[in-house]
């Protein structure tokens, strides 16, 4: 998904940007996943949908966007952690009021910037509704880095697995050091 274009047809207008950071959650064996151990509830049911099913959930009052990535009933998903805004920047800035990289450099921040503050799109297939990921319109990262996922430190053995992927040097990646940011090409070819 890195480099693909995520867009949302918000009530204020089209907003979106390039996906620069994502985390994989590997389903029932993954101690950090919402479906760990086969857990299946009304809340995480979208994860059990067909590939491309939208799964929006909230943590600490913030909404996050996950997309089911495997066959129906195989609850693996990709959390979209950050985007580099390219469409509707002024709308996103109005929604979040944090300019620069801080606008969309985290999963809750990007949802706030997009203007998504509920779970109404759960169960939709990405691309069929207002949320789209254009797999054919992609920028190629110069380098992709992998690390442990963020915010799951206390979730057992899987917490340290390198399942977070990001565009090296992109300033919109969450928790990137300023010295690692490449403002000349943002990490793209």
Tab-separated table of C-alpha atoms in Angstrom, residues 7 10 19 26 31 34 36 42 48 51 59 66 72-73 86 91 98 101 107-108 117 122 126 135 141 147 158 185:
chain	number	residue	atom	x	y	z
A	7	UNK	CA	-8.838	9.565	-0.795
A	10	UNK	CA	-15.751	14.269	2.687
A	19	UNK	CA	0.157	6.297	2.182
A	26	UNK	CA	-1.776	-11.048	11.274
A	31	UNK	CA	-1.150	-11.192	20.159
A	34	UNK	CA	-8.019	-7.441	17.515
A	36	UNK	CA	-6.108	-12.657	18.543
A	42	UNK	CA	-19.620	-7.048	16.764
A	48	UNK	CA	-13.571	-10.967	9.077
A	51	UNK	CA	-10.365	-8.244	1.263
A	59	UNK	CA	-8.838	4.019	20.723
A	66	UNK	CA	-7.825	-0.593	9.038
A	72	UNK	CA	-13.339	-13.651	4.156
A	73	UNK	CA	-13.139	-15.084	7.696
A	86	UNK	CA	-1.709	15.839	-1.522
A	91	UNK	CA	-9.787	21.179	4.201
A	98	UNK	CA	-2.006	21.351	12.835
A	101	UNK	CA	3.865	16.835	9.139
A	107	UNK	CA	-3.454	7.039	12.504
A	108	UNK	CA	-5.757	9.157	14.671
A	117	UNK	CA	-15.188	10.715	13.277
A	122	UNK	CA	-17.496	-0.132	8.513
A	126	UNK	CA	-12.738	0.308	-0.002
A	135	UNK	CA	-3.574	0.926	-6.380
A	141	UNK	CA	9.565	4.688	-2.324
A	147	UNK	CA	10.148	-1.839	12.531
A	158	UNK	CA	4.126	-10.249	18.583
A	185	UNK	CA	12.095	14.162	-2.371
